[in-house]
Amino acid sequence: MSKVSVTGSKRVIDEVIEATYDHHSLHVTDYDDRYEGFERGTSLSGAEDVNERLVTVRSLESILDVEGDEIDAAGALDDEDLEARLADVREDVNELNEERDELRAAVRNRQEEIDRMGPFAELGIDLDLLRGYDSLEVVVGEAKPDAVEAALADAETIAAFETFVGGGVVAIVARPAEGAGPGALQDALVGVDVAFLEVPDAEASPSEYVSELERERAELRSELESVDARLAAVKEEAAGFLLRAEEQLTIEAEKKQAPLSFATTENAFVAEGWIPTATFGEFEATIADAVDDHAEVEELERASFTPDGDHHTEPVHGGDSGSDAGREAATDGGHAKRDEPPVVQDNAGAAGPFELLVQGFGRPKYSEFDPTLLVFLTFPLMFGFMIGDLGYGLLYAGIGAFMYRAYDGAMREMGAVAIWAGAFTMLFGIYYGVDVFGYHAYPLLGIESWPISKGLSPGATEWALAWLVASVLFGILHLNVGYVLGFVSQYQQHDLKHAVYEGASWLLLLNGIWVWIFSQHVPGPKPDFIFDSVSVLTLGVVSFAGFPAWMGIAGLVAAVLGVVLIAIGEPAELPEVLAPVVNAVSYARIMAVLLAKGGMALAANLLAFGAYIDQGGEGSFSFIFTPSNLADVQERAAAGEVELVFAGMTTSPDFTAIGIVGGLLVAIVGHIVVLLLGITAAGIQGIRLEYVEFFGKFYQGGGDEYTPFGYDRKYTAEE
């Protein structure tokens, strides 16, 4: 990428903007008020009018619910035709929209009146009988009749009363006692739980009044449907025009607002930005063709980046072609102004969708290694390991395939990520014993036993400890990759000294400590399972008693050397010297999620179908499924051959049909919960390990996306 400046007279600013826009390659950087004599530019003449029309077009699209797929091919749109037709469409749409709003309000009013009349219709008393008395007081409300009558019977201000009840509504007609003031009836009901209702001003009976309101509501809805149909007709006719108008006005607005990013004086302007170095000559020629020698294009800096992470930015000292204004604007105190070039992430193929996960942390800077490929290689692996079930994997992949086909943008990319996560979940499900929703299906394939387990059964606890060790070992490998990338980054951006102090020091500390932990030096405090797990994981092929004591001592020496380098180069980081141990142990959450989700699936199946443990309670879980199988298991349990854990809701004769239905519901709901928690637990924990433990060793993010000045036309054709 090359940092360039375009310097010219203000009288050719329109032509320069037009040429730059059409070339569609310059990523314009905002002027930051740092240069004496320059100020931020202002929008070109007519910008306010263009923005007003653009707002109008987008408002009309919102009213008509234009979605963007109502046009087949791009077409030209004349400015005069745009203005004239926009006025006609706006008039038609606004008129119909106002009429629609009025009708909707009228329908709501009728519905509210119907709802208000409902209690009076239940009461069954003509409305004119509930008002208009001189010596009587009448109230209507929703209350319990007994409470109302008790309160009125005890009230000294009420001489006589009568109640009429319909549904939950009570109408009270009362004659106040002599000397009682106005409102005596309501005062007597103070303390009673009653919601007073206002008597509608109508002469008809409540049922007749409701019928009339419903007839009016039906007529209004019919009129509303007619207006909606007319608006649909307007949409069909005007949708294509509005899409073209929005695109054309958006282009005009971007051009007229472009000087807001320029540095300007009364007579000149300077625009700066980044452009692919290969297109610089073509861009320079485009500006020259547009304005001859009234503007100068100068390459200020050149940044290079190679896939291995090599990156540097250096000023470009050209001959005589650069303008003084451009040089002045591009320098500060004699030093070339430098900013990070914009970034284009271009991870083709299967890794591409995983850019979404990287961007969730932050887009890589131009000087940083893009970790998308590494996330693609590790995130699905961790997710699949944590869930490890063929059934769940199929569902995850199916949901991902639906998202990939049905949506665009981020949702489509998330669908692709889900497909990969589901695929690895299926692979690990097969690896763990052809697990299908927590059930070991390998016997159905004619296989008598399976050597690998998740570690949930009493006879397989060594596998749980083995997965703990495997998770930590994966963490050590993952962290090593991060520290190596950090070393390379420091070396390329600074020098070998920085790389040693800030990268190699942590590598020595990480590997030195863990070599000592896995060694026979001071073996007392070290649990045996960290050595025995190697034999478990390799199915007995490899035995590991720990590294020799001398290797442990060498590891300690390396760790101490790492601490010394940190103290010399970055003393402020000395409190973090235990981070390599803590970070690696943090990967134990992979094993924890594996056991938690496997245990939840096991529990759902156990409750629904029942289970027993063979070898007298020292072996593996097996599900029962049928009442006949349950009887056999009970006999074997009595003989001490197995241990019955739970009879099962679907298998016990005591539950019959109710047990079968209830058991199936427990199984279905339980597995849905595991499926959803798998997304949140495995997904979030995997992302956390990527962001916190891994990215923290080499990656900062915060880069700018390459957004060249210009527009990819979709609905309009250039003149």
XYZ file of C-alpha atoms in Angstrom:
719
model
C 0.000 0.000 0.000
C 1.144 3.557 -0.704
C 0.259 6.709 1.183
C -0.488 9.406 -1.408
C -1.514 13.038 -1.430
C -3.498 14.862 -4.082
C -2.871 18.602 -4.036
C -4.634 21.087 -6.264
C -6.527 24.287 -6.755
C -10.006 24.479 -5.302
C -11.449 25.336 -8.685
C -10.739 21.771 -9.879
C -11.837 20.014 -6.683
C -15.049 18.762 -8.338
C -13.133 17.158 -11.210
C -10.571 15.587 -8.846
C -13.328 14.122 -6.655
C -15.123 12.761 -9.736
C -11.954 11.150 -11.107
C -10.957 9.709 -7.721
C -14.449 8.354 -7.167
C -14.543 6.642 -10.541
C -11.086 5.117 -10.028
C -12.401 3.581 -6.786
C -9.017 2.823 -5.204
C -8.116 5.615 -2.759
C -8.844 4.949 0.911
C -9.206 8.550 2.094
C -7.878 9.413 5.565
C -9.461 12.219 7.550
C -7.575 15.459 8.055
C -6.779 15.786 11.769
C -6.164 19.559 12.127
C -2.450 19.163 12.808
C -1.091 21.366 9.993
C -0.750 25.114 10.377
C -2.575 27.093 7.740
C -4.960 24.280 6.822
C -8.443 23.579 8.066
C -10.996 20.855 7.491
C -12.934 21.296 4.279
C -16.660 21.849 3.884
C -19.239 20.051 1.773
C -19.660 21.086 -1.827
C -22.554 23.252 -2.934
C -25.829 21.329 -3.167
C -24.942 18.738 -0.528
C -27.840 19.715 1.717
C -30.362 19.363 -1.117
C -28.974 15.941 -2.096
C -29.147 14.736 1.515
C -32.752 15.916 1.854
C -33.772 14.026 -1.271
C -31.871 10.954 -0.075
C -33.747 11.056 3.249
C -37.016 11.362 1.305
C -36.205 8.350 -0.859
C -35.265 6.188 2.126
C -38.421 7.245 3.961
C -40.538 6.235 0.948
C -38.718 2.893 0.758
C -39.480 2.315 4.432
C -43.178 3.122 3.975
C -43.454 0.840 0.936
C -41.264 -1.849 2.546
C -38.854 -1.957 -0.395
C -36.289 -4.688 0.330
C -33.887 -4.421 -2.614
C -34.856 -7.446 -4.675
C -37.593 -5.686 -6.653
C -35.313 -4.817 -9.583
C -33.758 -7.155 -12.126
C -31.188 -5.080 -14.015
C -29.306 -1.808 -13.637
C -30.544 1.200 -15.575
C -29.791 4.850 -16.127
C -31.617 7.606 -14.264
C -31.559 11.226 -15.428
C -31.331 13.913 -12.723
C -34.346 15.804 -14.071
C -36.407 12.623 -14.289
C -35.348 11.742 -10.747
C -36.547 15.033 -9.295
C -39.838 15.099 -11.210
C -40.768 11.490 -10.563
C -39.672 11.651 -6.933
C -42.146 14.488 -6.370
C -44.972 12.422 -7.917
C -44.137 9.276 -5.955
C -43.783 11.235 -2.720
C -47.190 12.856 -3.209
C -48.920 9.538 -3.951
C -47.226 7.631 -1.134
C -47.678 10.337 1.489
C -51.368 10.703 0.631
C -51.985 6.971 0.845
C -49.850 6.625 3.963
C -51.772 9.376 5.748
C -55.038 7.717 4.762
C -53.715 4.375 6.008
C -52.632 5.901 9.339
C -56.067 7.462 9.812
C -57.810 4.177 9.068
C -55.518 2.268 11.409
C -56.229 4.796 14.164
C -59.973 4.478 13.525
C -59.774 0.675 13.688
C -57.857 0.908 16.974
C -60.456 3.314 18.377
C -63.322 0.972 17.448
C -61.464 -1.965 18.979
C -60.812 -0.034 22.182
C -64.503 0.909 22.361
C -65.513 -2.725 21.816
C -63.160 -3.787 24.593
C -64.613 -1.090 26.840
C -68.151 -2.241 26.103
C -67.402 -5.901 26.814
C -68.116 -5.725 30.566
C -71.423 -3.890 29.974
C -72.472 -6.511 27.430
C -71.854 -9.184 30.090
C -73.930 -7.137 32.553
C -76.910 -7.096 30.143
C -78.415 -3.741 31.266
C -79.308 -0.977 28.836
C -76.853 1.875 29.118
C -79.540 4.552 29.604
C -80.587 2.786 32.821
C -77.135 3.338 34.306
C -77.185 7.159 34.324
C -79.429 10.223 34.540
C -80.841 9.895 38.095
C -81.349 12.791 40.517
C -81.842 10.984 43.820
C -79.890 7.817 43.041
C -76.210 7.165 42.464
C -74.983 4.478 40.063
C -71.486 3.011 39.664
C -70.247 0.078 37.600
C -67.048 -1.768 38.283
C -65.160 -5.045 38.294
C -65.333 -6.400 41.842
C -66.504 -9.281 44.017
C -70.255 -8.845 44.722
C -70.042 -10.161 48.292
C -67.401 -7.615 49.273
C -69.411 -4.791 47.677
C -72.660 -5.750 49.414
C -70.961 -6.140 52.802
C -69.362 -2.698 52.521
C -72.625 -1.012 51.500
C -74.628 -2.774 54.228
C -72.258 -1.340 56.847
C -72.195 2.155 55.334
C -74.256 4.734 57.270
C -74.349 7.055 54.247
C -76.292 4.543 52.126
C -79.998 4.219 52.842
C -80.711 1.467 50.290
C -78.920 -0.250 47.412
C -79.352 -2.900 44.729
C -76.620 -4.826 42.863
C -76.747 -6.378 39.413
C -74.051 -8.919 38.503
C -72.947 -10.172 35.105
C -69.663 -12.022 34.649
C -67.102 -10.220 36.789
C -68.942 -6.869 36.571
C -71.156 -5.380 39.281
C -73.622 -2.515 38.765
C -74.668 -0.780 42.006
C -77.732 1.469 42.280
C -77.942 3.195 45.687
C -79.974 5.866 47.458
C -77.803 7.938 49.761
C -78.988 8.573 53.314
C -80.476 11.914 54.141
C -77.754 14.485 54.618
C -75.109 12.455 52.726
C -73.105 14.513 50.266
C -72.458 13.838 46.564
C -70.328 10.755 45.834
C -71.583 8.908 48.888
C -71.699 5.612 46.991
C -68.061 5.710 45.901
C -67.008 6.879 49.367
C -68.749 3.861 50.834
C -66.752 1.557 48.588
C -63.397 2.883 49.785
C -61.404 -0.131 50.932
C -63.147 -2.494 48.523
C -61.086 -3.885 45.660
C -63.093 -2.454 42.775
C -62.057 -1.136 39.347
C -64.623 1.476 38.331
C -65.798 1.599 34.726
C -67.045 4.696 32.913
C -70.533 4.245 31.489
C -70.424 4.890 27.699
C -72.611 7.662 26.305
C -74.937 5.544 24.175
C -78.696 4.868 24.097
C -78.693 1.335 22.658
C -78.213 -1.832 24.607
C -74.580 -2.877 25.091
C -74.913 -5.846 22.737
C -76.471 -3.676 19.991
C -73.800 -1.035 20.510
C -71.028 -3.656 20.258
C -72.590 -5.039 17.066
C -72.627 -1.552 15.545
C -68.986 -1.004 16.519
C -67.971 -4.350 14.994
C -69.774 -3.431 11.753
C -67.927 -0.103 11.604
C -64.627 -1.861 12.363
C -65.214 -4.321 9.514
C -65.914 -1.452 7.095
C -62.774 0.366 8.190
C -60.687 -2.783 7.753
C -62.085 -3.201 4.265
C -61.095 0.366 3.415
C -57.677 -0.278 4.961
C -57.179 -3.337 2.756
C -58.050 -1.211 -0.266
C -55.439 1.394 0.707
C -52.841 -1.349 1.304
C -53.586 -2.718 -2.165
C -53.121 0.738 -3.711
C -49.819 1.136 -1.836
C -48.725 -2.299 -3.086
C -49.488 -1.159 -6.626
C -47.417 1.991 -6.083
C -44.591 -0.146 -4.698
C -44.643 -2.444 -7.716
C -44.414 0.543 -10.032
C -41.965 2.687 -8.058
C -39.663 0.210 -6.246
C -37.129 0.028 -9.051
C -37.091 3.808 -9.405
C -36.583 4.305 -5.664
C -33.684 1.845 -5.542
C -31.992 3.577 -8.457
C -32.681 6.978 -6.929
C -31.241 5.937 -3.552
C -28.076 4.611 -5.167
C -27.605 7.682 -7.368
C -28.244 10.115 -4.527
C -25.915 8.132 -2.241
C -23.157 8.498 -4.817
C -23.816 12.220 -5.180
C -23.885 12.678 -1.400
C -20.546 10.889 -0.957
C -18.941 13.063 -3.609
C -20.271 16.311 -2.172
C -19.230 15.383 1.377
C -15.741 14.227 0.367
C -14.036 17.588 1.175
C -14.951 17.061 4.836
C -11.887 14.755 4.949
C -9.587 17.166 3.083
C -7.162 19.770 4.359
C -7.989 23.096 2.720
C -6.986 26.716 2.478
C -8.858 29.496 0.749
C -7.534 28.491 -2.663
C -6.107 24.952 -2.389
C -6.869 21.524 -1.029
C -4.889 18.441 -0.038
C -6.439 14.974 0.061
C -4.502 12.071 1.568
C -5.100 8.380 1.652
C -3.848 4.879 0.957
C -3.855 3.175 -2.403
C -2.537 -0.194 -3.615
C 1.001 0.517 -4.776
C 0.441 -1.318 -8.072
C -2.325 1.111 -9.048
C -0.455 4.326 -8.194
C 0.702 5.025 -11.751
C -2.775 4.488 -13.140
C -4.294 6.681 -10.433
C -1.805 9.465 -11.130
C -2.613 9.305 -14.843
C -6.361 9.408 -14.126
C -6.011 12.649 -12.135
C -3.770 14.159 -14.833
C -6.280 13.297 -17.552
C -9.044 14.953 -15.541
C -7.373 18.254 -14.583
C -4.043 18.366 -16.476
C -1.437 20.080 -14.285
C -3.925 21.764 -11.939
C -3.386 18.970 -9.382
C -0.352 16.970 -8.291
C -0.279 13.386 -7.049
C 2.617 12.395 -4.786
C 3.534 9.094 -3.171
C 4.456 9.922 0.435
C 5.044 6.502 1.994
C 5.095 2.908 0.918
C 4.105 0.019 3.136
C 4.843 -3.581 2.260
C 3.539 -6.766 3.779
C 4.200 -10.391 2.945
C 2.325 -13.476 4.103
C 5.143 -14.417 6.481
C 4.417 -11.274 8.491
C 7.179 -9.009 7.110
C 5.954 -5.424 7.184
C 7.544 -2.025 7.028
C 6.566 1.503 6.100
C 9.063 3.941 4.681
C 8.866 7.462 3.251
C 9.209 7.820 -0.510
C 11.522 10.591 -1.707
C 10.569 11.337 -5.259
C 12.100 13.824 -7.693
C 10.478 17.114 -8.561
C 6.898 16.092 -9.107
C 5.710 16.515 -5.513
C 4.011 19.772 -4.618
C 5.127 21.932 -1.720
C 1.636 21.960 -0.263
C 1.513 18.210 -0.357
C 4.870 17.888 1.355
C 3.905 20.414 3.999
C 0.627 18.634 4.667
C 2.300 15.237 4.803
C 5.012 16.158 7.274
C 5.078 17.264 10.849
C 8.195 18.860 12.184
C 10.255 17.433 9.336
C 9.120 13.865 9.970
C 6.883 11.970 7.591
C 3.395 11.538 8.956
C 2.702 7.829 9.346
C -0.499 6.004 10.061
C -1.495 2.383 9.712
C -2.488 1.368 6.196
C -5.998 -0.038 5.825
C -6.435 -3.787 5.753
C -8.080 -6.240 3.391
C -8.552 -9.682 4.933
C -8.440 -12.180 2.127
C -8.742 -15.666 3.596
C -10.051 -17.701 0.733
C -11.816 -21.014 0.976
C -12.949 -22.670 4.188
C -11.049 -20.272 6.479
C -12.818 -17.192 5.109
C -15.911 -17.286 7.382
C -13.675 -17.422 10.457
C -12.691 -13.811 9.763
C -15.961 -13.049 11.575
C -14.558 -14.474 14.821
C -11.292 -12.560 14.414
C -13.149 -9.315 13.711
C -15.143 -9.877 16.896
C -11.861 -9.198 18.700
C -10.627 -6.608 16.212
C -9.545 -6.452 12.598
C -5.786 -7.056 12.298
C -3.552 -4.066 11.793
C -1.531 -3.894 8.605
C 1.575 -4.763 10.603
C 0.047 -7.815 12.296
C -0.250 -11.452 11.411
C -3.854 -12.327 10.500
C -4.777 -15.199 12.865
C -7.861 -16.283 10.878
C -6.230 -19.482 9.600
C -5.147 -20.451 13.120
C -8.665 -19.852 14.467
C -10.001 -22.018 11.638
C -7.622 -24.795 12.671
C -8.260 -24.626 16.424
C -11.778 -23.346 17.209
C -13.752 -26.188 15.532
C -11.274 -28.645 17.042
C -11.898 -27.358 20.577
C -15.662 -27.151 20.039
C -15.865 -30.683 18.667
C -13.735 -32.054 21.496
C -15.945 -30.415 24.137
C -19.282 -31.697 22.744
C -18.152 -34.907 20.982
C -21.500 -36.363 19.926
C -22.650 -37.555 16.508
C -26.275 -36.539 17.091
C -25.530 -33.043 18.332
C -22.967 -32.588 15.578
C -25.546 -33.399 12.908
C -27.906 -30.821 14.401
C -25.203 -28.133 14.621
C -24.164 -28.788 11.032
C -27.804 -28.781 9.900
C -28.501 -25.454 11.619
C -25.329 -24.052 10.079
C -26.313 -25.257 6.605
C -29.710 -23.571 6.967
C -28.093 -20.277 8.036
C -25.582 -20.526 5.192
C -28.322 -20.946 2.577
C -30.959 -18.609 4.012
C -28.911 -15.551 4.980
C -26.174 -13.266 3.726
C -23.345 -11.428 5.420
C -22.444 -12.220 9.018
C -25.257 -14.756 9.467
C -24.051 -16.701 6.427
C -20.485 -16.716 7.767
C -21.722 -17.834 11.186
C -23.541 -20.655 9.441
C -20.279 -21.798 7.848
C -18.567 -21.709 11.261
C -21.422 -23.822 12.677
C -21.005 -26.360 9.867
C -17.331 -26.808 10.696
C -18.050 -26.972 14.431
C -20.732 -29.595 13.771
C -18.402 -31.622 11.561
C -15.727 -31.816 14.266
C -18.404 -32.595 16.865
C -19.435 -35.582 14.747
C -15.823 -36.740 14.339
C -15.195 -36.638 18.085
C -18.573 -38.284 18.670
C -17.363 -41.255 16.625
C -14.006 -41.149 18.420
C -15.673 -41.346 21.860
C -17.592 -44.515 20.976
C -20.079 -43.500 18.266
C -21.945 -41.333 20.778
C -25.443 -40.377 19.601
C -27.204 -38.049 22.056
C -25.232 -39.563 24.935
C -25.793 -43.190 23.852
C -22.847 -45.383 22.844
C -23.989 -46.801 19.513
C -20.919 -48.909 18.737
C -22.667 -52.192 19.805
C -25.150 -51.590 16.987
C -22.188 -51.812 14.606
C -21.235 -55.259 15.922
C -18.374 -53.940 18.067
C -18.181 -55.554 21.513
C -16.129 -52.919 23.285
C -14.710 -49.448 22.675
C -11.302 -48.510 24.079
C -11.928 -44.745 24.426
C -14.297 -43.072 26.884
C -15.293 -39.584 27.980
C -14.575 -40.654 31.562
C -18.110 -40.533 32.960
C -18.390 -44.202 33.954
C -17.033 -45.500 37.280
C -14.657 -47.807 35.438
C -13.249 -45.071 33.212
C -12.256 -42.297 35.602
C -8.691 -42.488 34.309
C -9.999 -41.077 31.011
C -11.375 -37.966 32.760
C -7.911 -37.305 34.205
C -6.340 -38.098 30.839
C -8.551 -35.512 29.102
C -7.465 -33.002 31.749
C -3.820 -33.623 30.857
C -4.616 -33.572 27.130
C -6.388 -30.206 27.503
C -3.411 -28.677 29.281
C -0.976 -30.108 26.711
C -3.071 -28.599 23.922
C -2.978 -25.308 25.813
C 0.819 -25.449 26.053
C 1.054 -26.041 22.293
C -1.445 -23.275 21.565
C 0.402 -20.818 23.807
C 3.723 -21.733 22.196
C 2.329 -20.786 18.800
C 1.156 -17.476 20.245
C 4.497 -16.690 21.860
C 6.398 -17.645 18.679
C 4.204 -15.293 16.650
C 4.812 -12.622 19.278
C 8.577 -13.165 18.943
C 8.397 -12.880 15.153
C 6.231 -9.767 15.370
C 8.611 -8.044 17.781
C 11.610 -8.940 15.622
C 10.025 -7.589 12.437
C 8.600 -4.432 13.956
C 11.594 -3.628 16.174
C 14.735 -5.738 16.439
C 16.164 -8.953 17.867
C 16.675 -7.355 21.276
C 12.976 -6.552 21.656
C 12.074 -10.001 20.371
C 14.260 -11.703 22.976
C 13.038 -9.600 25.897
C 9.340 -9.635 24.964
C 9.009 -12.966 23.151
C 11.801 -15.442 23.820
C 11.642 -14.731 27.562
C 8.046 -16.004 27.774
C 8.839 -18.996 25.576
C 11.638 -19.988 27.950
C 9.404 -19.468 30.971
C 6.441 -21.389 29.538
C 8.350 -24.417 28.331
C 10.844 -24.457 31.185
C 8.149 -24.591 33.874
C 6.120 -27.270 32.133
C 9.149 -29.418 31.341
C 9.941 -29.331 35.069
C 6.330 -30.194 35.968
C 6.420 -33.227 33.669
C 9.832 -34.331 34.946
C 10.972 -36.603 37.782
C 12.800 -33.769 39.530
C 11.122 -33.354 42.962
C 8.457 -35.967 42.122
C 6.730 -35.917 45.519
C 4.135 -33.162 44.984
C 3.390 -34.182 41.394
C 0.313 -36.426 40.964
C 0.882 -39.732 39.194
C -1.932 -39.192 36.699
C 0.022 -36.514 34.791
C 2.430 -39.296 33.760
C -0.020 -42.209 33.566
C -2.339 -40.251 31.273
C 0.104 -40.583 28.391
C -0.337 -44.355 28.489
C -4.134 -43.954 28.693
C -4.273 -41.543 25.750
C -2.071 -43.790 23.583
C -4.020 -46.938 24.592
C -0.937 -48.347 26.293
C 1.363 -47.978 23.277
C 3.522 -45.323 24.965
C 4.572 -45.380 28.604
C 5.749 -42.161 30.221
C 7.274 -41.945 33.662
C 8.254 -38.305 33.301
C 11.253 -36.504 31.843
C 14.565 -37.313 33.535
C 15.502 -35.226 36.539
C 18.258 -33.457 34.599
C 15.680 -32.242 32.073
C 13.586 -30.918 34.928
C 16.593 -29.009 36.241
C 17.294 -27.687 32.742
C 13.671 -26.583 32.540
C 14.005 -24.674 35.797
C 17.175 -23.006 34.521
C 15.357 -21.985 31.317
C 12.424 -20.638 33.328
C 14.756 -18.611 35.574
C 16.522 -17.261 32.475
C 13.133 -16.243 31.102
C 12.365 -14.367 34.342
C 15.744 -12.595 34.170
C 15.086 -11.496 30.575
C 11.663 -10.191 31.567
C 13.185 -8.299 34.499
C 15.733 -6.665 32.182
C 13.457 -5.918 29.235
C 9.977 -5.477 30.757
C 10.279 -5.224 34.569
C 6.658 -4.063 34.833
C 5.581 -7.557 33.711
C 7.370 -9.386 36.541
C 4.104 -9.825 38.521
C 2.844 -11.853 35.552
C 5.593 -14.487 35.626
C 3.114 -17.195 36.618
C 0.931 -16.443 33.590
C 2.353 -19.338 31.502
C 1.214 -21.790 34.195
C -2.140 -20.130 34.784
C -2.855 -19.736 31.066
C -2.093 -23.385 30.319
C -4.222 -24.602 33.240
C -7.022 -22.392 31.926
C -7.363 -24.827 29.025
C -8.651 -27.378 31.552
C -12.048 -25.781 30.889
C -12.076 -27.859 27.675
C -12.156 -31.057 29.747
C -14.675 -29.516 32.156
C -17.155 -28.718 29.377
C -16.641 -32.193 27.887
C -17.601 -33.872 31.173
C -20.399 -31.400 31.972
C -22.182 -31.744 28.636
C -21.607 -35.498 28.519
C -22.949 -35.780 32.059
C -26.074 -33.782 31.205
C -26.827 -36.007 28.207
C -26.221 -39.086 30.354
C -28.604 -37.766 33.034
C -31.379 -37.108 30.494
C -31.063 -40.625 29.099
C -30.803 -42.165 32.567
C -34.047 -40.551 33.742
C -35.900 -41.450 30.577
C -34.641 -44.939 29.788
C -32.996 -46.165 32.975
C -29.418 -47.376 33.335
C -27.216 -49.824 35.137
C -23.470 -50.172 35.687
C -21.933 -53.493 34.733
C -19.158 -55.306 36.617
C -21.044 -54.927 39.881
C -21.031 -51.129 39.694
C -17.382 -50.788 38.705
C -17.791 -50.729 34.918
C -19.655 -48.624 32.358
C -23.169 -47.207 32.116
C -25.634 -49.133 29.954
C -29.199 -48.039 29.210
C -32.190 -50.322 29.744
C -34.879 -49.096 27.257
C -37.473 -51.908 27.714
C -39.408 -53.413 30.658
C -38.188 -56.912 29.752
C -34.599 -55.700 29.833
C -35.317 -54.068 33.182
C -36.482 -57.389 34.648
C -33.272 -59.045 33.500
C -31.183 -56.210 34.965
C -33.002 -56.484 38.298
C -32.184 -60.201 38.471
C -28.535 -59.523 37.680
C -28.464 -56.726 40.258
C -29.806 -59.118 42.885
C -26.972 -61.490 42.012
C -24.421 -58.684 42.383
C -23.399 -58.759 38.717
C -24.521 -55.192 38.000
C -25.692 -52.113 39.879
C -29.093 -50.701 38.953
C -28.858 -46.885 38.919
C -32.426 -45.997 37.931
C -35.300 -48.015 36.526
C -36.257 -45.367 33.995
C -39.538 -43.581 33.379
C -40.200 -45.415 30.107
C -39.134 -48.878 31.239
C -40.703 -49.286 34.657
C -44.072 -51.127 34.617
C -45.300 -48.804 37.369
C -45.433 -45.799 35.015
C -47.167 -47.391 31.964
C -48.258 -44.906 29.270
C -47.765 -41.858 31.480
C -44.195 -42.912 32.142
C -43.492 -43.417 28.447
C -44.782 -39.959 27.501
C -43.094 -38.315 30.476
C -39.812 -40.099 29.828
C -39.752 -39.112 26.191
C -40.461 -35.491 27.143
C -37.621 -35.574 29.676
C -35.252 -36.984 27.031
C -36.289 -34.471 24.355
C -36.216 -31.423 26.629
C -32.979 -32.570 28.240
C -31.200 -32.960 24.914
C -32.512 -29.608 23.668
C -31.057 -27.999 26.792
C -27.715 -29.742 26.214
C -27.789 -28.645 22.561
C -28.361 -24.995 23.494
C -25.908 -25.002 26.400
C -23.368 -26.604 24.087
C -23.474 -23.489 21.920
C -23.071 -21.143 24.867
C -20.615 -23.211 26.902
C -18.382 -24.757 24.225
C -18.701 -21.772 21.896
C -18.014 -19.118 24.501
C -15.208 -21.056 26.179
C -13.558 -21.737 22.832
C -13.764 -18.082 21.842
C -12.450 -17.059 25.246
C -9.386 -19.261 24.889
C -8.732 -17.766 21.439
C -9.203 -14.159 22.529
C -7.725 -14.113 26.031
C -5.107 -16.830 26.194
C -3.990 -17.021 22.545
C -4.448 -13.561 20.987
C -3.018 -11.903 24.074
C 0.425 -13.274 23.219
C 0.839 -11.651 19.819
C -2.265 -9.865 18.590
C -3.785 -6.436 19.251
C -6.245 -5.797 16.418
C -7.775 -2.411 15.771
C -6.937 -2.155 12.072
C -9.042 -0.168 9.609
C -10.919 -1.872 6.813
C -9.861 -0.865 3.312
C -12.821 1.171 2.028
C -11.822 2.878 -1.219
C -13.580 6.103 -2.156
C -16.179 5.040 -4.692
C -19.287 2.909 -5.068
C -20.030 -0.488 -6.537
C -23.137 0.214 -8.567
C -25.928 -2.336 -8.384
C -29.080 -0.594 -9.578
C -27.792 2.256 -11.754
C -25.641 2.382 -14.841
C -22.975 5.018 -15.370
C -23.781 7.548 -18.054
